Tab-separated table of N, CA and C in Angstrom:
chain	number	residue	atom	x	y	z
A	642	MET	N	20.756	-13.750	11.480
A	642	MET	CA	22.102	-13.514	10.670
A	642	MET	C	21.349	-12.871	9.471
A	643	GLU	N	20.530	-13.621	8.545
A	643	GLU	CA	19.464	-13.391	7.915
A	643	GLU	C	19.154	-11.927	8.031
A	644	ARG	N	18.027	-11.821	8.745
A	644	ARG	CA	17.406	-10.857	9.424
A	644	ARG	C	17.862	-9.594	9.215
A	645	LEU	N	19.257	-9.743	9.667
A	645	LEU	CA	20.387	-8.826	10.346
A	645	LEU	C	20.920	-7.909	9.028
A	646	GLY	N	20.391	-8.865	7.794
A	646	GLY	CA	21.600	-8.569	6.826
A	646	GLY	C	22.906	-8.847	6.187
A	647	ARG	N	23.244	-9.796	7.525
A	647	ARG	CA	24.675	-10.096	7.606
A	647	ARG	C	24.547	-11.742	6.781
A	648	TRP	N	24.757	-11.436	5.682
A	648	TRP	CA	24.534	-12.563	4.389
A	648	TRP	C	25.693	-13.459	4.246
A	649	GLN	N	26.927	-13.113	4.701
A	649	GLN	CA	28.402	-14.023	4.704
A	649	GLN	C	28.171	-14.869	5.573
A	650	GLU	N	27.411	-14.588	7.154
A	650	GLU	CA	27.576	-15.191	8.056
A	650	GLU	C	26.639	-16.592	7.736
A	651	ALA	N	24.940	-15.769	7.288
A	651	ALA	CA	23.894	-16.605	6.887
A	651	ALA	C	24.397	-17.610	5.671
A	652	GLY	N	25.027	-17.405	5.079
A	652	GLY	CA	25.266	-18.306	3.842
A	652	GLY	C	26.331	-18.866	4.273
A	653	ASP	N	27.426	-18.699	5.030
A	653	ASP	CA	28.293	-20.332	5.974
A	653	ASP	C	27.412	-20.755	6.686
A	654	PHE	N	26.524	-20.327	7.687
A	654	PHE	CA	25.739	-21.243	8.246
A	654	PHE	C	24.666	-22.362	7.560
A	655	PHE	N	24.378	-21.587	6.619
A	655	PHE	CA	23.348	-22.579	5.343
A	655	PHE	C	24.295	-23.437	5.160
A	656	GLU	N	25.562	-23.017	4.790
A	656	GLU	CA	26.523	-24.331	3.884
A	656	GLU	C	26.551	-25.683	5.050
A	657	LYS	N	27.008	-25.012	5.757
A	657	LYS	CA	27.151	-26.157	7.108
A	657	LYS	C	26.030	-26.558	7.195
A	658	ALA	N	25.002	-26.407	7.486
A	658	ALA	CA	23.462	-27.077	7.250
A	658	ALA	C	23.261	-27.653	6.287
A	659	SER	N	23.500	-27.172	5.052
A	659	SER	CA	23.159	-28.370	3.993
A	659	SER	C	23.938	-29.367	3.611
A	660	ALA	N	25.245	-28.946	4.121
A	660	ALA	CA	26.490	-29.916	4.221
A	660	ALA	C	25.947	-31.707	4.715
A	661	ALA	N	25.211	-30.912	5.952
A	661	ALA	CA	25.266	-31.922	7.327
A	661	ALA	C	23.786	-32.910	6.927
A	662	ASP	N	23.362	-32.191	6.386
A	662	ASP	CA	22.003	-32.933	6.210
A	662	ASP	C	21.428	-32.345	4.493
A	663	PRO	N	21.793	-33.053	3.087
A	663	PRO	CA	21.542	-32.529	1.607
A	663	PRO	C	20.324	-32.656	1.632
A	664	SER	N	19.450	-33.475	1.993
A	664	SER	CA	18.163	-33.683	1.923
A	664	SER	C	17.349	-32.711	2.063
A	665	ARG	N	17.820	-32.162	3.325
A	665	ARG	CA	16.741	-31.223	3.928
A	665	ARG	C	17.010	-29.786	2.715
A	666	LEU	N	15.895	-29.115	2.259
A	666	LEU	CA	15.588	-28.119	1.365
A	666	LEU	C	15.901	-26.822	1.659
A	667	GLU	N	15.551	-26.663	3.225
A	667	GLU	CA	15.615	-25.044	3.711
A	667	GLU	C	16.944	-24.864	3.975
A	668	PRO	N	17.948	-25.746	4.295
A	668	PRO	CA	19.231	-24.939	4.227
A	668	PRO	C	19.680	-24.606	2.572
A	669	ARG	N	19.170	-25.481	2.242
A	669	ARG	CA	20.176	-25.382	0.913
A	669	ARG	C	19.256	-23.367	-0.017
A	670	LEU	N	17.729	-23.631	0.428
A	670	LEU	CA	17.316	-22.099	0.351
A	670	LEU	C	17.751	-21.206	0.428
A	671	GLY	N	18.378	-21.405	1.610
A	671	GLY	CA	18.618	-20.046	2.667
A	671	GLY	C	20.234	-19.733	1.865
A	672	LEU	N	20.926	-20.938	1.418
A	672	LEU	CA	22.391	-20.688	1.318
A	672	LEU	C	22.173	-20.021	-0.106
A	673	ALA	N	21.043	-20.707	-0.876
A	673	ALA	CA	20.809	-19.733	-2.398
A	673	ALA	C	20.348	-18.373	-1.779
A	674	ILE	N	19.473	-18.154	-1.488
A	674	ILE	CA	18.854	-16.724	-0.956
A	674	ILE	C	20.409	-15.761	-0.613
A	675	ALA	N	20.940	-16.307	0.362
A	675	ALA	CA	22.410	-15.593	0.668
A	675	ALA	C	23.581	-15.424	-0.472
A	676	GLN	N	23.313	-16.456	-1.304
A	676	GLN	CA	24.247	-16.210	-2.423
A	676	GLN	C	23.980	-15.021	-3.305
A	677	LEU	N	22.596	-14.835	-3.678
A	677	LEU	CA	21.966	-13.826	-4.237
A	677	LEU	C	22.140	-12.616	-3.725
A	678	HIS	N	22.111	-12.584	-2.389
A	678	HIS	CA	22.305	-11.244	-1.804
A	678	HIS	C	23.886	-10.732	-1.938
A	679	LEU	N	24.941	-11.697	-1.826
A	679	LEU	CA	26.322	-11.654	-1.859
A	679	LEU	C	27.040	-11.285	-3.551
A	680	ASP	N	25.940	-11.567	-4.197
A	680	ASP	CA	26.361	-11.288	-5.824
A	680	ASP	C	26.466	-12.370	-6.272
A	681	LYS	N	26.183	-13.780	-6.192
A	681	LYS	CA	26.474	-14.988	-6.618
A	681	LYS	C	25.824	-15.956	-7.371
A	682	PRO	N	25.063	-14.809	-8.141
A	682	PRO	CA	23.968	-15.693	-8.776
A	682	PRO	C	24.265	-16.975	-9.462
A	683	GLU	N	25.418	-17.252	-10.150
A	683	GLU	CA	26.184	-18.416	-10.708
A	683	GLU	C	25.497	-19.711	-9.587
A	684	ALA	N	26.076	-19.405	-8.480
A	684	ALA	CA	26.139	-20.267	-7.044
A	684	ALA	C	24.785	-21.032	-6.250
A	685	ALA	N	23.853	-19.204	-6.402
A	685	ALA	CA	22.985	-19.341	-6.269
A	685	ALA	C	21.767	-20.236	-7.012
A	686	ALA	N	22.206	-20.197	-8.262
A	686	ALA	CA	21.097	-20.877	-9.378
A	686	ALA	C	21.643	-22.195	-9.470
A	687	ALA	N	22.741	-22.390	-8.993
A	687	ALA	CA	23.027	-24.294	-9.049
A	687	ALA	C	22.300	-24.726	-7.549
A	688	ASN	N	22.221	-23.851	-6.638
A	688	ASN	CA	21.479	-24.238	-5.426
A	688	ASN	C	20.146	-24.206	-5.652
A	689	PHE	N	19.569	-23.791	-6.170
A	689	PHE	CA	18.098	-23.291	-6.595
A	689	PHE	C	17.414	-24.561	-7.644
A	690	ASP	N	18.597	-24.926	-8.660
A	690	ASP	CA	18.383	-26.019	-9.175
A	690	ASP	C	18.197	-27.373	-8.608
A	691	GLN	N	19.057	-27.234	-7.545
A	691	GLN	CA	18.792	-28.457	-6.746
A	691	GLN	C	17.928	-28.595	-6.017
A	692	ILE	N	17.020	-27.606	-5.665
A	692	ILE	CA	15.807	-27.433	-4.938
A	692	ILE	C	14.669	-28.267	-6.188
A	693	LEU	N	15.147	-27.470	-7.117
A	693	LEU	CA	13.666	-27.513	-8.207
A	693	LEU	C	13.770	-29.092	-8.447
A	694	ALA	N	15.325	-29.947	-8.881
A	694	ALA	CA	15.072	-30.883	-8.892
A	694	ALA	C	14.308	-31.901	-7.889
A	695	GLN	N	14.287	-31.511	-6.853
A	695	GLN	CA	13.571	-32.388	-5.503
A	695	GLN	C	12.031	-32.088	-5.722
A	696	THR	N	12.165	-30.563	-5.583
A	696	THR	CA	9.916	-30.239	-5.856
A	696	THR	C	10.225	-29.003	-6.967
A	697	PRO	N	9.950	-29.597	-8.068
A	697	PRO	CA	10.344	-28.776	-9.302
A	697	PRO	C	8.950	-27.759	-9.213
A	698	ASP	N	8.018	-27.286	-8.230
A	698	ASP	CA	6.934	-26.151	-8.232
A	698	ASP	C	7.535	-25.480	-7.007
A	699	HIS	N	8.521	-25.817	-6.232
A	699	HIS	CA	8.937	-24.724	-5.053
A	699	HIS	C	8.947	-23.472	-5.463
A	700	PRO	N	7.748	-22.269	-4.849
A	700	PRO	CA	7.793	-21.147	-5.265
A	700	PRO	C	8.961	-20.472	-5.421
A	701	THR	N	9.732	-20.757	-4.019
A	701	THR	CA	10.714	-19.464	-3.696
A	701	THR	C	11.540	-20.255	-4.494
A	702	ALA	N	11.976	-21.203	-4.776
A	702	ALA	CA	13.289	-21.568	-5.196
A	702	ALA	C	13.127	-21.026	-6.903
A	703	LEU	N	11.667	-21.335	-7.734
A	703	LEU	CA	11.372	-20.709	-8.969
A	703	LEU	C	11.493	-19.327	-9.004
A	704	PHE	N	11.186	-18.539	-7.859
A	704	PHE	CA	11.442	-17.488	-8.363
A	704	PHE	C	12.734	-16.895	-8.273
A	705	GLY	N	13.504	-17.437	-7.233
A	705	GLY	CA	14.635	-17.337	-7.132
A	705	GLY	C	15.906	-17.741	-8.013
A	706	LYS	N	15.250	-18.490	-8.502
A	706	LYS	CA	15.756	-18.898	-10.093
A	706	LYS	C	15.663	-18.164	-11.365
A	707	ALA	N	14.792	-17.591	-11.424
A	707	ALA	CA	14.378	-16.482	-12.180
A	707	ALA	C	15.650	-14.927	-11.910
A	708	VAL	N	15.287	-14.807	-10.619
A	708	VAL	CA	15.945	-13.648	-10.382
A	708	VAL	C	17.657	-13.892	-10.959
A	709	THR	N	18.100	-14.922	-10.796
A	709	THR	CA	19.519	-15.304	-11.124
A	709	THR	C	19.719	-15.159	-12.877
A	710	LEU	N	18.581	-15.801	-13.625
A	710	LEU	CA	18.539	-15.505	-14.756
A	710	LEU	C	18.401	-14.429	-15.171
A	711	GLN	N	17.719	-13.416	-14.463
A	711	GLN	CA	17.129	-12.370	-14.865
A	711	GLN	C	18.854	-11.458	-14.633
A	712	LEU	N	19.844	-11.596	-13.686
A	712	LEU	CA	20.535	-10.860	-13.241
A	712	LEU	C	21.655	-11.178	-14.257
A	713	GLN	N	21.836	-12.939	-15.053
A	713	GLN	CA	22.388	-13.189	-15.773
A	713	GLN	C	21.896	-12.260	-17.119
A	714	LYS	N	20.742	-11.981	-17.205
A	714	LYS	CA	20.625	-11.122	-18.644
A	714	LYS	C	20.029	-12.178	-19.694
A	715	GLN	N	19.911	-13.555	-18.775
A	715	GLN	CA	18.657	-14.540	-19.656
A	715	GLN	C	16.877	-13.843	-19.786
A	716	PHE	N	17.223	-13.082	-20.087
A	716	PHE	CA	15.608	-12.382	-19.840
A	716	PHE	C	14.536	-13.544	-20.676
A	717	ASP	N	14.443	-14.104	-21.773
A	717	ASP	CA	13.680	-14.819	-21.951
A	717	ASP	C	13.661	-16.086	-20.825
A	718	GLU	N	14.246	-16.884	-20.557
A	718	GLU	CA	13.845	-17.204	-19.679
A	718	GLU	C	13.367	-17.160	-18.498
A	719	ALA	N	13.845	-16.163	-17.196
A	719	ALA	CA	13.495	-15.567	-16.482
A	719	ALA	C	12.207	-15.175	-16.748
A	720	SER	N	11.669	-14.675	-17.967
A	720	SER	CA	10.151	-13.929	-18.123
A	720	SER	C	9.091	-15.821	-18.290
A	721	ARG	N	9.700	-16.722	-18.690
A	721	ARG	CA	8.909	-17.804	-18.554
A	721	ARG	C	8.741	-17.801	-17.093
A	722	ILE	N	9.574	-18.131	-16.552
A	722	ILE	CA	9.372	-18.704	-14.954
A	722	ILE	C	8.887	-17.804	-14.079
A	723	TYR	N	8.569	-16.433	-14.395
A	723	TYR	CA	8.361	-15.694	-13.712
A	723	TYR	C	6.529	-15.366	-14.215
A	724	GLN	N	6.417	-15.989	-15.663
A	724	GLN	CA	4.999	-15.733	-16.144
A	724	GLN	C	4.126	-17.216	-15.598
A	725	SER	N	4.799	-18.354	-15.369
A	725	SER	CA	4.557	-19.431	-14.962
A	725	SER	C	4.283	-19.151	-13.162
A	726	ILE	N	4.477	-18.294	-12.731
A	726	ILE	CA	4.505	-17.982	-11.472
A	726	ILE	C	3.111	-16.791	-10.844
A	727	LEU	N	2.808	-16.117	-12.012
A	727	LEU	CA	2.150	-15.719	-12.318
A	727	LEU	C	1.009	-16.451	-12.722
A	728	SER	N	0.668	-17.483	-13.448
A	728	SER	CA	-0.361	-18.270	-13.782
A	728	SER	C	-0.971	-18.648	-12.522
A	729	VAL	N	0.010	-19.098	-11.710
A	729	VAL	CA	-0.780	-19.603	-10.360
A	729	VAL	C	-0.727	-18.762	-9.314
A	730	ASN	N	-0.208	-16.909	-9.131
A	730	ASN	CA	-0.454	-15.983	-8.127
A	730	ASN	C	-0.070	-14.889	-9.258
A	731	PRO	N	-1.699	-14.779	-9.929
A	731	PRO	CA	-1.787	-13.404	-10.740
A	731	PRO	C	-1.090	-12.228	-10.197
A	732	ASN	N	-1.291	-11.849	-8.754
A	732	ASN	CA	-0.973	-10.896	-7.965
A	732	ASN	C	0.669	-10.827	-7.005
A	733	SER	N	1.221	-11.399	-7.999
A	733	SER	CA	2.878	-11.683	-7.512
A	733	SER	C	3.406	-10.193	-7.889
A	734	GLU	N	3.161	-9.315	-7.114
A	734	GLU	CA	3.921	-7.965	-7.135
A	734	GLU	C	5.214	-8.412	-7.792
A	735	GLU	N	6.322	-9.094	-7.044
A	735	GLU	CA	7.583	-9.172	-7.397
A	735	GLU	C	7.678	-9.616	-9.106
A	736	CYS	N	6.918	-10.597	-9.370
A	736	CYS	CA	7.029	-11.440	-10.634
A	736	CYS	C	7.031	-9.926	-11.430
A	737	LEU	N	5.428	-8.975	-11.261
A	737	LEU	CA	5.579	-8.317	-12.112
A	737	LEU	C	6.643	-7.112	-12.243
A	738	ILE	N	6.893	-6.952	-10.875
A	738	ILE	CA	8.068	-5.499	-11.102
A	738	ILE	C	9.023	-6.394	-11.882
A	739	ASN	N	9.659	-7.147	-11.721
A	739	ASN	CA	10.860	-7.942	-12.154
A	739	ASN	C	10.242	-8.225	-13.800
A	740	LEU	N	9.215	-8.132	-14.226
A	740	LEU	CA	8.947	-8.403	-15.533
A	740	LEU	C	8.897	-6.537	-16.505
A	741	VAL	N	8.321	-5.875	-15.518
A	741	VAL	CA	8.799	-4.503	-15.767
A	741	VAL	C	9.766	-4.473	-16.441
A	742	THR	N	10.519	-4.462	-15.045
A	742	THR	CA	12.308	-4.218	-15.502
A	742	THR	C	13.128	-5.148	-16.544
A	743	ILE	N	12.635	-6.275	-16.936
A	743	ILE	CA	12.644	-6.878	-18.047
A	743	ILE	C	12.442	-5.663	-19.248
A	744	GLY	N	11.145	-5.689	-19.332
A	744	GLY	CA	11.015	-4.804	-20.485
A	744	GLY	C	11.067	-3.561	-20.794
A	745	MET	N	12.081	-3.030	-19.859
A	745	MET	CA	12.256	-1.943	-19.838
A	745	MET	C	14.092	-1.859	-19.687
A	746	ALA	N	14.743	-3.159	-19.557
A	746	ALA	CA	15.632	-3.015	-19.980
A	746	ALA	C	16.178	-3.630	-21.477
A	747	ARG	N	15.172	-4.498	-22.124
A	747	ARG	CA	14.902	-4.849	-23.640
A	747	ARG	C	14.476	-3.310	-24.567
A	748	LYS	N	14.161	-2.741	-23.644
A	748	LYS	CA	13.327	-1.700	-24.553
A	748	LYS	C	12.154	-2.373	-25.264
A	749	ASP	N	11.486	-3.275	-24.680
A	749	ASP	CA	10.121	-3.600	-25.121
A	749	ASP	C	9.235	-3.250	-24.603
A	750	TYR	N	8.463	-2.127	-24.964
A	750	TYR	CA	7.757	-1.205	-24.393
A	750	TYR	C	6.338	-1.710	-24.608
A	751	ALA	N	6.265	-2.391	-25.157
A	751	ALA	CA	4.484	-3.631	-25.215
A	751	ALA	C	4.699	-4.117	-23.900
A	752	MET	N	5.565	-5.062	-23.655
A	752	MET	CA	5.933	-5.574	-22.437
A	752	MET	C	5.774	-5.068	-21.371
A	753	THR	N	6.804	-3.855	-21.291
A	753	THR	CA	6.485	-2.882	-20.384
A	753	THR	C	5.217	-2.110	-19.704
A	754	THR	N	4.469	-2.001	-20.846
A	754	THR	CA	3.286	-1.221	-20.906
A	754	THR	C	2.068	-2.611	-19.989
A	755	GLU	N	2.599	-3.757	-20.555
A	755	GLU	CA	1.058	-5.011	-20.056
A	755	GLU	C	1.752	-5.057	-18.696
A	756	TYR	N	3.067	-5.255	-18.221
A	756	TYR	CA	2.847	-5.765	-16.928
A	756	TYR	C	2.882	-4.326	-16.013
A	757	SER	N	3.130	-3.563	-16.281
A	757	SER	CA	3.100	-1.712	-15.661
A	757	SER	C	1.404	-1.667	-15.074
A	758	GLU	N	0.480	-1.970	-16.147
A	758	GLU	CA	-0.862	-2.133	-16.224
A	758	GLU	C	-1.518	-3.065	-15.227
A	759	LYS	N	-0.673	-4.401	-15.609
A	759	LYS	CA	-1.032	-5.686	-14.192
A	759	LYS	C	-0.752	-4.940	-12.875
A	760	LEU	N	0.276	-4.510	-12.726
A	760	LEU	CA	0.837	-4.109	-11.632
A	760	LEU	C	0.133	-2.847	-10.878
A	761	LEU	N	-0.030	-1.983	-12.089
A	761	LEU	CA	-1.260	-0.939	-11.312
A	761	LEU	C	-2.144	-1.599	-10.265
A	762	ALA	N	-3.054	-2.288	-11.431
A	762	ALA	CA	-4.080	-3.276	-10.918
A	762	ALA	C	-4.255	-3.981	-9.403
A	763	VAL	N	-2.998	-4.255	-9.472
A	763	VAL	CA	-2.737	-4.736	-7.757
A	763	VAL	C	-1.931	-3.591	-6.982
A	764	ARG	N	-1.568	-2.925	-7.515
A	764	ARG	CA	-0.789	-1.688	-6.243
A	764	ARG	C	-1.039	-0.423	-7.124
A	765	PRO	N	-1.768	0.169	-6.687
A	765	PRO	CA	-2.637	1.703	-7.993
A	765	PRO	C	-1.259	2.965	-8.006
A	766	ASN	N	-0.484	2.383	-6.596
A	766	ASN	CA	0.782	3.575	-6.832
A	766	ASN	C	1.739	2.957	-6.982
A	767	SER	N	2.106	1.909	-7.711
A	767	SER	CA	3.177	1.589	-7.564
A	767	SER	C	4.359	1.969	-8.482
A	768	GLN	N	5.350	2.335	-7.876
A	768	GLN	CA	6.239	3.543	-8.567
A	768	GLN	C	7.138	2.611	-9.233
A	769	ALA	N	7.041	1.212	-9.608
A	769	ALA	CA	7.908	0.696	-10.792
A	769	ALA	C	6.997	0.696	-11.872
A	770	ALA	N	5.953	0.631	-11.646
A	770	ALA	CA	4.792	0.342	-12.898
A	770	ALA	C	4.470	2.091	-13.312
A	771	LEU	N	4.385	2.977	-12.383
A	771	LEU	CA	4.602	4.357	-13.018
A	771	LEU	C	5.701	4.881	-13.799
A	772	GLU	N	6.788	4.381	-13.799
A	772	GLU	CA	8.228	4.731	-13.810
A	772	GLU	C	7.917	3.653	-15.693
A	773	GLY	N	7.327	2.521	-15.491
A	773	GLY	CA	7.367	1.434	-16.870
A	773	GLY	C	6.929	2.379	-17.584
A	774	LEU	N	5.394	2.824	-17.297
A	774	LEU	CA	4.417	3.420	-18.396
A	774	LEU	C	4.807	4.864	-18.681
A	775	GLY	N	5.408	5.658	-17.779
A	775	GLY	CA	6.483	6.910	-18.305
A	775	GLY	C	7.382	6.816	-18.864
A	776	THR	N	8.013	5.809	-18.954
A	776	THR	CA	9.177	5.644	-19.800
A	776	THR	C	8.549	5.063	-20.949
A	777	CYS	N	7.335	4.511	-21.314
A	777	CYS	CA	6.609	3.776	-22.225
A	777	CYS	C	6.392	5.211	-23.062
A	778	ALA	N	5.574	6.096	-22.659
A	778	ALA	CA	5.177	7.496	-22.894
A	778	ALA	C	5.775	8.042	-23.456
A	779	PHE	N	7.309	8.401	-22.913
A	779	PHE	CA	8.636	9.240	-23.019
A	779	PHE	C	9.297	8.406	-24.771
A	780	ALA	N	9.142	7.268	-24.683
A	780	ALA	CA	9.431	6.342	-25.969
A	780	ALA	C	9.020	6.632	-27.079
A	781	SER	N	7.332	6.914	-26.811
A	781	SER	CA	6.613	6.882	-27.573
A	781	SER	C	6.132	8.388	-28.181
A	782	GLY	N	7.443	9.707	-27.481
A	782	GLY	CA	6.957	10.884	-27.724
A	782	GLY	C	5.775	11.533	-27.040
A	783	ASP	N	5.386	10.728	-26.378
A	783	ASP	CA	3.805	11.158	-25.619
A	783	ASP	C	4.539	11.752	-24.189
A	784	PHE	N	4.733	13.099	-24.656
A	784	PHE	CA	5.475	13.943	-23.423
A	784	PHE	C	4.644	14.447	-22.021
A	785	ASP	N	3.616	14.865	-22.211
A	785	ASP	CA	2.907	15.395	-21.698
A	785	ASP	C	2.511	13.692	-20.793
A	786	ALA	N	2.082	13.137	-21.045
A	786	ALA	CA	1.735	11.310	-20.472
A	786	ALA	C	2.512	11.225	-19.823
A	787	ALA	N	4.018	11.619	-19.889
A	787	ALA	CA	5.058	11.055	-19.564
A	787	ALA	C	5.294	11.805	-18.125
A	788	ARG	N	5.160	12.905	-18.619
A	788	ARG	CA	5.447	14.238	-17.071
A	788	ARG	C	4.410	13.362	-16.410
A	789	GLN	N	3.262	13.224	-16.717
A	789	GLN	CA	1.659	12.812	-15.352
A	789	GLN	C	2.574	11.645	-14.880
A	790	TYR	N	3.001	10.782	-15.361
A	790	TYR	CA	3.269	9.369	-15.025
A	790	TYR	C	4.508	9.414	-13.701
A	791	TYR	N	5.381	10.258	-14.257
A	791	TYR	CA	6.733	10.858	-13.417
A	791	TYR	C	6.285	11.468	-12.457
A	792	ALA	N	5.280	12.352	-12.690
A	792	ALA	CA	4.937	13.334	-11.664
A	792	ALA	C	4.182	12.469	-10.307
A	793	LYS	N	3.944	11.149	-10.576
A	793	LYS	CA	2.815	10.688	-9.673
A	793	LYS	C	4.049	9.856	-8.816
A	794	THR	N	5.227	9.684	-9.355
A	794	THR	CA	6.151	8.909	-8.364
A	794	THR	C	6.728	9.891	-7.289
A	795	SER	N	6.941	11.230	-7.444
A	795	SER	CA	7.083	11.889	-6.546
A	795	SER	C	6.569	11.911	-5.224
């Protein structure tokens, strides 16, 4: 169900499995991920929190918690979690992309540039990184550089 994009059915299944054995992390994690896909970040956050209470360094739960915070525009908290994940896995494209996105949402061009450049080091043709750098160049009035970055995205 989850792999077919049937998130409501997957969520219902994981909720039943989690209720049957609350000590198991896997069903709760599946439920939280399904809730994210169903645009229920608050419910997902609560489930990620329960997992993190048992296993504070659970990488998927940490990432999911950061996503829920980002969706709720709690950018400082989300950024801290993404950065902690990057301290363990500096090549996490997902974290880098989300930090570029946060930087752009805040119009924090230094942050956007920093994480766009790190992302390009990991994935040289990253659309997110090129768009981030193009946005920064445009904001600084360097329209030629912006045009060059945007030309690489197509």
